[in-house]
Every structure is written in C-alpha cells, then in structure tokens.
mmCIF file of C-alpha atoms in Angstrom:
data_model
loop_
_atom_site.group_PDB
_atom_site.id
_atom_site.type_symbol
_atom_site.label_atom_id
_atom_site.label_comp_id
_atom_site.label_asym_id
_atom_site.label_seq_id
_atom_site.Cartn_x
_atom_site.Cartn_y
_atom_site.Cartn_z
ATOM 1 C CA ASN I 138 -0.060 0.386 -0.024
ATOM 2 C CA ALA I 139 2.170 3.379 -1.440
ATOM 3 C CA GLY I 140 -0.768 5.982 -0.505
ATOM 4 C CA VAL I 141 -0.040 8.709 -2.372
ATOM 5 C CA THR I 142 2.812 9.056 -4.903
ATOM 6 C CA GLN I 143 4.174 11.999 -6.858
ATOM 7 C CA THR I 144 6.241 11.862 -9.959
ATOM 8 C CA PRO I 145 8.854 13.459 -10.508
ATOM 9 C CA LYS I 146 10.381 14.280 -7.303
ATOM 10 C CA PHE I 147 12.540 16.874 -8.535
ATOM 11 C CA ARG I 148 12.295 19.283 -12.103
ATOM 12 C CA VAL I 149 14.293 22.026 -13.452
ATOM 13 C CA LEU I 150 12.212 23.820 -16.341
ATOM 14 C CA LYS I 151 13.090 26.640 -18.685
ATOM 15 C CA THR I 152 10.682 29.439 -18.566
ATOM 16 C CA GLY I 153 8.268 28.973 -21.522
ATOM 17 C CA GLN I 154 8.435 25.006 -21.133
ATOM 18 C CA SER I 155 5.282 22.741 -20.207
ATOM 19 C CA MET I 156 5.378 19.949 -17.962
ATOM 20 C CA THR I 157 2.751 17.303 -16.122
ATOM 21 C CA LEU I 158 3.080 16.501 -12.417
ATOM 22 C CA LEU I 159 1.544 12.738 -11.476
ATOM 23 C CA CYS I 160 -0.325 12.307 -8.424
ATOM 24 C CA ALA I 161 -1.385 8.534 -7.844
ATOM 25 C CA GLN I 162 -3.331 6.914 -4.731
ATOM 26 C CA ASP I 163 -4.069 3.681 -3.978
ATOM 27 C CA MET I 164 -6.933 3.840 -1.366
ATOM 28 C CA ASN I 165 -9.550 4.987 -3.646
ATOM 29 C CA HIS I 166 -10.359 8.277 -1.901
ATOM 30 C CA GLU I 167 -13.063 10.153 -3.738
ATOM 31 C CA TYR I 168 -11.053 13.574 -3.083
ATOM 32 C CA MET I 169 -7.666 14.546 -4.604
ATOM 33 C CA TYR I 170 -5.917 18.101 -4.634
ATOM 34 C CA TRP I 171 -3.001 19.924 -5.443
ATOM 35 C CA TYR I 172 -1.295 22.455 -2.884
ATOM 36 C CA ARG I 173 2.195 24.668 -3.722
ATOM 37 C CA GLN I 174 4.282 25.488 -0.641
ATOM 38 C CA ASP I 175 5.976 28.619 -0.929
ATOM 39 C CA PRO I 176 8.243 29.673 2.484
ATOM 40 C CA GLY I 177 6.331 32.293 4.372
ATOM 41 C CA MET I 178 2.953 31.257 2.699
ATOM 42 C CA GLY I 179 2.239 28.114 3.874
ATOM 43 C CA LEU I 180 0.372 25.636 1.789
ATOM 44 C CA ARG I 181 -2.260 27.283 -0.703
ATOM 45 C CA LEU I 182 -4.897 25.403 -3.029
ATOM 46 C CA ILE I 183 -4.254 25.586 -6.565
ATOM 47 C CA HIS I 184 -7.360 22.766 -7.849
ATOM 48 C CA TYR I 185 -9.226 19.804 -6.359
ATOM 49 C CA SER I 186 -11.213 17.197 -7.652
ATOM 50 C CA VAL I 187 -14.116 15.363 -5.445
ATOM 51 C CA GLY I 188 -14.335 12.469 -8.195
ATOM 52 C CA GLU I 189 -13.422 11.360 -11.318
ATOM 53 C CA GLY I 190 -14.406 13.687 -13.777
ATOM 54 C CA THR I 191 -14.408 16.431 -11.767
ATOM 55 C CA THR I 192 -12.227 19.405 -11.130
ATOM 56 C CA ALA I 193 -12.722 22.669 -8.855
ATOM 57 C CA LYS I 194 -10.064 25.993 -8.699
ATOM 58 C CA GLY I 195 -8.947 26.399 -5.365
ATOM 59 C CA GLU I 196 -6.840 29.624 -4.106
ATOM 60 C CA VAL I 197 -4.235 30.289 -7.013
ATOM 61 C CA PRO I 198 -5.241 28.185 -9.905
ATOM 62 C CA ASP I 199 -3.908 30.720 -12.292
ATOM 63 C CA GLY I 200 -1.457 28.948 -14.337
ATOM 64 C CA TYR I 201 -2.220 25.568 -13.906
ATOM 65 C CA ASN I 202 -4.782 23.196 -15.422
ATOM 66 C CA VAL I 203 -5.954 19.851 -13.865
ATOM 67 C CA SER I 204 -7.378 16.294 -15.212
ATOM 68 C CA ARG I 205 -8.891 13.612 -13.283
ATOM 69 C CA LEU I 206 -9.623 10.889 -15.633
ATOM 70 C CA LYS I 207 -9.241 8.188 -13.693
ATOM 71 C CA LYS I 208 -10.210 7.938 -10.255
ATOM 72 C CA GLN I 209 -6.565 7.145 -8.813
ATOM 73 C CA ASN I 210 -4.682 10.091 -10.766
ATOM 74 C CA PHE I 211 -4.925 13.435 -10.473
ATOM 75 C CA LEU I 212 -2.797 15.367 -12.782
ATOM 76 C CA LEU I 213 -1.571 18.765 -12.741
ATOM 77 C CA GLY I 214 -0.255 20.395 -15.315
ATOM 78 C CA LEU I 215 1.636 24.139 -16.330
ATOM 79 C CA GLU I 216 1.472 24.833 -19.925
ATOM 80 C CA SER I 217 3.944 27.775 -19.810
ATOM 81 C CA ALA I 218 6.101 27.788 -17.264
ATOM 82 C CA ALA I 219 7.441 30.914 -15.019
ATOM 83 C CA PRO I 220 9.725 31.903 -12.399
ATOM 84 C CA SER I 221 6.866 32.314 -10.016
ATOM 85 C CA GLN I 222 5.440 28.605 -9.926
ATOM 86 C CA THR I 223 9.552 27.862 -8.865
ATOM 87 C CA SER I 224 7.810 26.071 -5.766
ATOM 88 C CA VAL I 225 7.355 22.653 -3.671
ATOM 89 C CA TYR I 226 4.151 20.995 -5.412
ATOM 90 C CA PHE I 227 1.938 18.335 -2.956
ATOM 91 C CA CYS I 228 -0.756 16.368 -3.959
ATOM 92 C CA ALA I 229 -3.056 14.981 -1.300
ATOM 93 C CA SER I 230 -6.380 12.696 -1.297
ATOM 94 C CA SER I 231 -9.077 12.139 1.361
ATOM 95 C CA VAL I 232 -12.208 9.761 1.816
ATOM 96 C CA THR I 233 -14.993 12.482 1.221
ATOM 97 C CA GLY I 234 -14.856 16.014 1.860
ATOM 98 C CA GLY I 235 -16.251 17.977 4.585
ATOM 99 C CA HIS I 236 -13.454 16.379 6.378
ATOM 100 C CA ILE I 237 -15.078 14.687 8.974
ATOM 101 C CA ASN I 238 -12.498 11.420 10.214
ATOM 102 C CA SER I 239 -10.726 12.348 7.092
ATOM 103 C CA PRO I 240 -7.634 13.599 6.840
ATOM 104 C CA LEU I 241 -5.611 14.632 4.042
ATOM 105 C CA HIS I 242 -3.043 11.752 3.116
ATOM 106 C CA PHE I 243 0.295 13.724 1.521
ATOM 107 C CA GLY I 244 2.324 12.777 -1.035
ATOM 108 C CA ASN I 245 6.110 13.250 -0.198
ATOM 109 C CA GLY I 246 6.138 16.477 -2.880
ATOM 110 C CA THR I 247 7.924 17.929 -6.234
ATOM 111 C CA ARG I 248 10.011 20.561 -6.252
ATOM 112 C CA LEU I 249 10.116 22.472 -9.004
ATOM 113 C CA THR I 250 12.613 25.345 -10.296
ATOM 114 C CA VAL I 251 11.685 27.254 -13.616
ATOM 115 C CA THR I 252 14.637 29.553 -14.589
ATOM 116 C CA ALA H 1129 -12.257 35.624 1.538
ATOM 117 C CA GLN H 1130 -11.848 32.915 3.804
ATOM 118 C CA SER H 1131 -8.845 32.797 5.778
ATOM 119 C CA VAL H 1132 -6.702 31.337 8.119
ATOM 120 C CA SER H 1133 -4.708 33.313 10.349
ATOM 121 C CA GLN H 1134 -1.098 31.825 12.459
ATOM 122 C CA HIS H 1135 0.374 34.568 14.342
ATOM 123 C CA ASN H 1136 3.891 33.091 15.005
ATOM 124 C CA HIS H 1137 6.063 33.179 12.455
ATOM 125 C CA HIS H 1138 8.737 31.380 14.437
ATOM 126 C CA VAL H 1139 8.675 30.635 18.220
ATOM 127 C CA ILE H 1140 11.934 29.498 19.260
ATOM 128 C CA LEU H 1141 11.831 27.246 23.128
ATOM 129 C CA SER H 1142 13.856 25.333 24.924
ATOM 130 C CA GLU H 1143 13.021 22.127 25.888
ATOM 131 C CA ALA H 1144 10.457 21.456 28.198
ATOM 132 C CA ALA H 1145 9.085 25.091 28.027
ATOM 133 C CA SER H 1146 5.479 25.324 27.626
ATOM 134 C CA LEU H 1147 3.861 26.255 23.835
ATOM 135 C CA GLU H 1148 1.149 27.742 22.473
ATOM 136 C CA LEU H 1149 0.337 28.316 18.807
ATOM 137 C CA GLY H 1150 -2.297 30.803 18.007
ATOM 138 C CA CYS H 1151 -4.723 29.981 15.209
ATOM 139 C CA ASN H 1152 -7.560 32.297 13.870
ATOM 140 C CA TYR H 1153 -10.325 31.880 11.056
ATOM 141 C CA SER H 1154 -12.855 34.014 8.923
ATOM 142 C CA TYR H 1155 -15.599 31.932 8.290
ATOM 143 C CA GLY H 1156 -19.372 31.871 9.422
ATOM 144 C CA GLY H 1157 -20.726 28.791 10.123
ATOM 145 C CA THR H 1158 -20.345 25.329 10.680
ATOM 146 C CA VAL H 1159 -16.362 24.111 10.513
ATOM 147 C CA ASN H 1160 -13.706 21.487 10.604
ATOM 148 C CA LEU H 1161 -10.219 22.414 12.202
ATOM 149 C CA PHE H 1162 -7.085 20.613 11.865
ATOM 150 C CA TRP H 1163 -3.561 20.881 12.729
ATOM 151 C CA TYR H 1164 -1.374 18.851 10.787
ATOM 152 C CA VAL H 1165 2.683 18.948 11.691
ATOM 153 C CA GLN H 1166 5.632 18.776 9.075
ATOM 154 C CA TYR H 1167 8.918 17.436 9.864
ATOM 155 C CA PRO H 1168 12.049 18.963 8.289
ATOM 156 C CA GLY H 1169 12.024 17.028 5.020
ATOM 157 C CA GLN H 1170 8.994 15.192 5.876
ATOM 158 C CA HIS H 1171 5.595 15.627 3.939
ATOM 159 C CA LEU H 1172 2.506 16.437 6.529
ATOM 160 C CA GLN H 1173 1.256 15.310 8.834
ATOM 161 C CA LEU H 1174 -2.166 15.181 10.893
ATOM 162 C CA LEU H 1175 -1.980 16.303 14.411
ATOM 163 C CA LEU H 1176 -5.207 16.961 15.515
ATOM 164 C CA LYS H 1177 -8.739 17.659 14.433
ATOM 165 C CA TYR H 1178 -12.309 19.030 15.978
ATOM 166 C CA PHE H 1179 -15.025 18.635 13.981
ATOM 167 C CA SER H 1180 -17.832 18.581 16.729
ATOM 168 C CA GLY H 1181 -18.783 17.866 20.618
ATOM 169 C CA ASP H 1182 -15.468 18.645 23.607
ATOM 170 C CA PRO H 1183 -13.942 21.773 22.448
ATOM 171 C CA LEU H 1184 -10.658 20.631 23.625
ATOM 172 C CA VAL H 1185 -9.098 18.183 21.500
ATOM 173 C CA LYS H 1186 -6.047 16.016 22.283
ATOM 174 C CA GLY H 1187 -3.975 14.796 19.390
ATOM 175 C CA ILE H 1188 -0.565 12.789 18.781
ATOM 176 C CA LYS H 1189 2.173 13.531 20.771
ATOM 177 C CA GLY H 1190 0.883 15.161 23.979
ATOM 178 C CA PHE H 1191 -0.677 18.278 21.643
ATOM 179 C CA GLU H 1192 -3.723 19.554 22.073
ATOM 180 C CA ALA H 1193 -5.701 21.723 21.105
ATOM 181 C CA GLU H 1194 -9.334 24.529 22.112
ATOM 182 C CA PHE H 1195 -11.539 25.632 19.926
ATOM 183 C CA ILE H 1196 -13.984 29.069 21.233
ATOM 184 C CA LYS H 1197 -15.999 29.424 18.923
ATOM 185 C CA SER H 1198 -16.818 32.602 19.775
ATOM 186 C CA LYS H 1199 -13.415 34.011 18.817
ATOM 187 C CA PHE H 1200 -13.106 32.442 15.876
ATOM 188 C CA SER H 1201 -10.035 30.073 17.054
ATOM 189 C CA PHE H 1202 -8.228 26.682 17.474
ATOM 190 C CA ASN H 1203 -5.183 27.362 19.408
ATOM 191 C CA LEU H 1204 -2.292 24.528 19.475
ATOM 192 C CA ARG H 1205 -1.112 24.021 23.318
ATOM 193 C CA LYS H 1206 1.704 21.219 24.401
ATOM 194 C CA PRO H 1207 2.461 21.586 28.002
ATOM 195 C CA SER H 1208 6.044 20.545 28.135
ATOM 196 C CA VAL H 1209 7.805 20.612 24.221
ATOM 197 C CA GLN H 1210 10.764 18.532 23.281
ATOM 198 C CA TRP H 1211 13.766 18.815 20.700
ATOM 199 C CA SER H 1212 11.843 16.375 18.621
ATOM 200 C CA ASP H 1213 9.322 18.848 18.052
ATOM 201 C CA THR H 1214 11.038 21.289 15.918
ATOM 202 C CA ALA H 1215 9.061 21.387 13.199
ATOM 203 C CA GLU H 1216 6.406 23.262 11.181
ATOM 204 C CA TYR H 1217 2.735 23.798 12.333
ATOM 205 C CA PHE H 1218 -0.114 24.937 10.113
ATOM 206 C CA CYS H 1219 -3.770 25.653 10.995
ATOM 207 C CA ALA H 1220 -6.020 24.613 8.615
ATOM 208 C CA VAL H 1221 -9.606 25.243 8.538
ATOM 209 C CA ASN H 1222 -12.558 23.893 5.946
ATOM 210 C CA ARG H 1223 -16.298 24.851 6.117
ATOM 211 C CA ASP H 1224 -18.640 21.250 6.980
ATOM 212 C CA GLN H 1225 -20.068 20.495 3.529
ATOM 213 C CA ALA H 1226 -19.235 18.438 1.012
ATOM 214 C CA GLY H 1227 -16.963 19.734 -2.006
ATOM 215 C CA THR H 1228 -15.297 22.139 0.076
ATOM 216 C CA ALA H 1229 -11.372 22.237 0.188
ATOM 217 C CA LEU H 1230 -9.291 22.549 3.193
ATOM 218 C CA ILE H 1231 -7.489 26.055 3.861
ATOM 219 C CA PHE H 1232 -3.870 25.989 4.936
ATOM 220 C CA GLY H 1233 -2.722 29.061 7.342
ATOM 221 C CA LYS H 1234 0.890 30.480 6.387
ATOM 222 C CA GLY H 1235 2.233 27.847 8.921
ATOM 223 C CA THR H 1236 4.729 28.795 12.165
ATOM 224 C CA THR H 1237 7.928 27.039 12.572
ATOM 225 C CA LEU H 1238 8.811 25.952 16.084
ATOM 226 C CA SER H 1239 12.666 25.471 16.729
ATOM 227 C CA VAL H 1240 12.927 23.578 20.146
ATOM 228 C CA SER H 1241 17.088 24.156 21.643
ATOM 229 C CA SER H 1242 18.096 21.612 23.714
#
C-alpha cells in the first residue's frame, strides 16, 4: 500500500516550457488536491477534485490546469512555466470532503524550479 | 474571502517550555479544524482535528487544541516541548459541507533547543 505517490520528485524547467506532475493514490479516495508550498506562505490550494471526472479551482489556480480522468490519478499541468511557479508541490487525497474523520494523506512533494 | 491566520511565524523555545500557537479563521457557520505538522524533510501529517463535541481535543505526542467558537480560534498547546517537536505547524480549516477543500494557514516554525 503506497498511499499517495508523486512523480517526479524534482524538476528544473526553463521559462515557457510545459510539464505535467502526476499524483497517484491507491486508497480509493474520492477527493484529491494539489497544493503549493512556498516559504512564509504555507500551503495554498491550486485545484482539487471531488471525484473522477470533476475538478474545481482553489485559491491560486492561474497558470495551472488539472485533470482527473481516473479516480486514482490527479494530474497537474503547467502549460507555460514561469519563475513564479518555482515551488514545492504537494498532492493529497481524502476519503470524502468536509473532512469529518477524513484527514488528508499527503505525497512526498515535487520540488520544481523554473529558471 | 476565507482565510486562516497563524499569529506566530517563528517560535523559539527551550526544552520543557510550554507552547501555544495561535490560529484564527474567518468563516461563519460550521467548520472543521485541523492542525498538521511537517517535520524537516517530511510531508505533512495530521496532529489533531476537531469537528464537533468537546472543544478541547487531544492529539498525538501530547498536543492539544481548544476550539473557542466566539473567538473563531483553534490554538495549539503542549505543556512541555521536546527537541523532537522542532517542525513547522499548520492550522487548517474547512467548511462543514461536501465539495469543499481544506485551507491552510501560513504556518509556524517551531525551533526547540535542547
């Protein structure tokens, strides 16, 4: 039981390049999330999904797109990377929303640098 | 706009000192409240949670938090910290309804010296 797995762990991009971060969970969780963590800013929600085929915007969605074609996977895309997107990205999942007795399970993070 | 405020950016304590980290939120209505901890080099882990009932909740490793509805607060406490408590602590809140997501505060870095 791997929990929440993020790939890749590290990535360096040049401004304007595109990439996709993959998050996979094997716990059959309905909800999945992408957060970014920046020093002094805490974790900010980018996008989330309440089930297969659904997505919703979080606090800082601009510059990112997501897809949840399969229940176990949640992809985060950067179409044209900018230095402001240099961050550590965390994926998380939970059984349900509302979070009653349903804590978030986090992946180990992806460290992205955009030069 | 919804927000979660953590008052202390960086707290430095000696071992055995008492700890209190402040957290306030700005939602109305019913909320679920959480504290998460991130040890150096690791991902976030749940420390404790409140969703109803006794406003004083106890978590792992001797931590507790008190929900004061009238003050929109959920402060984290520990009577005697240890060096191993050195970590970043995040308060998080979400509205008690389906389809909502957890919103985090900016975090408080706790440094404990032995």
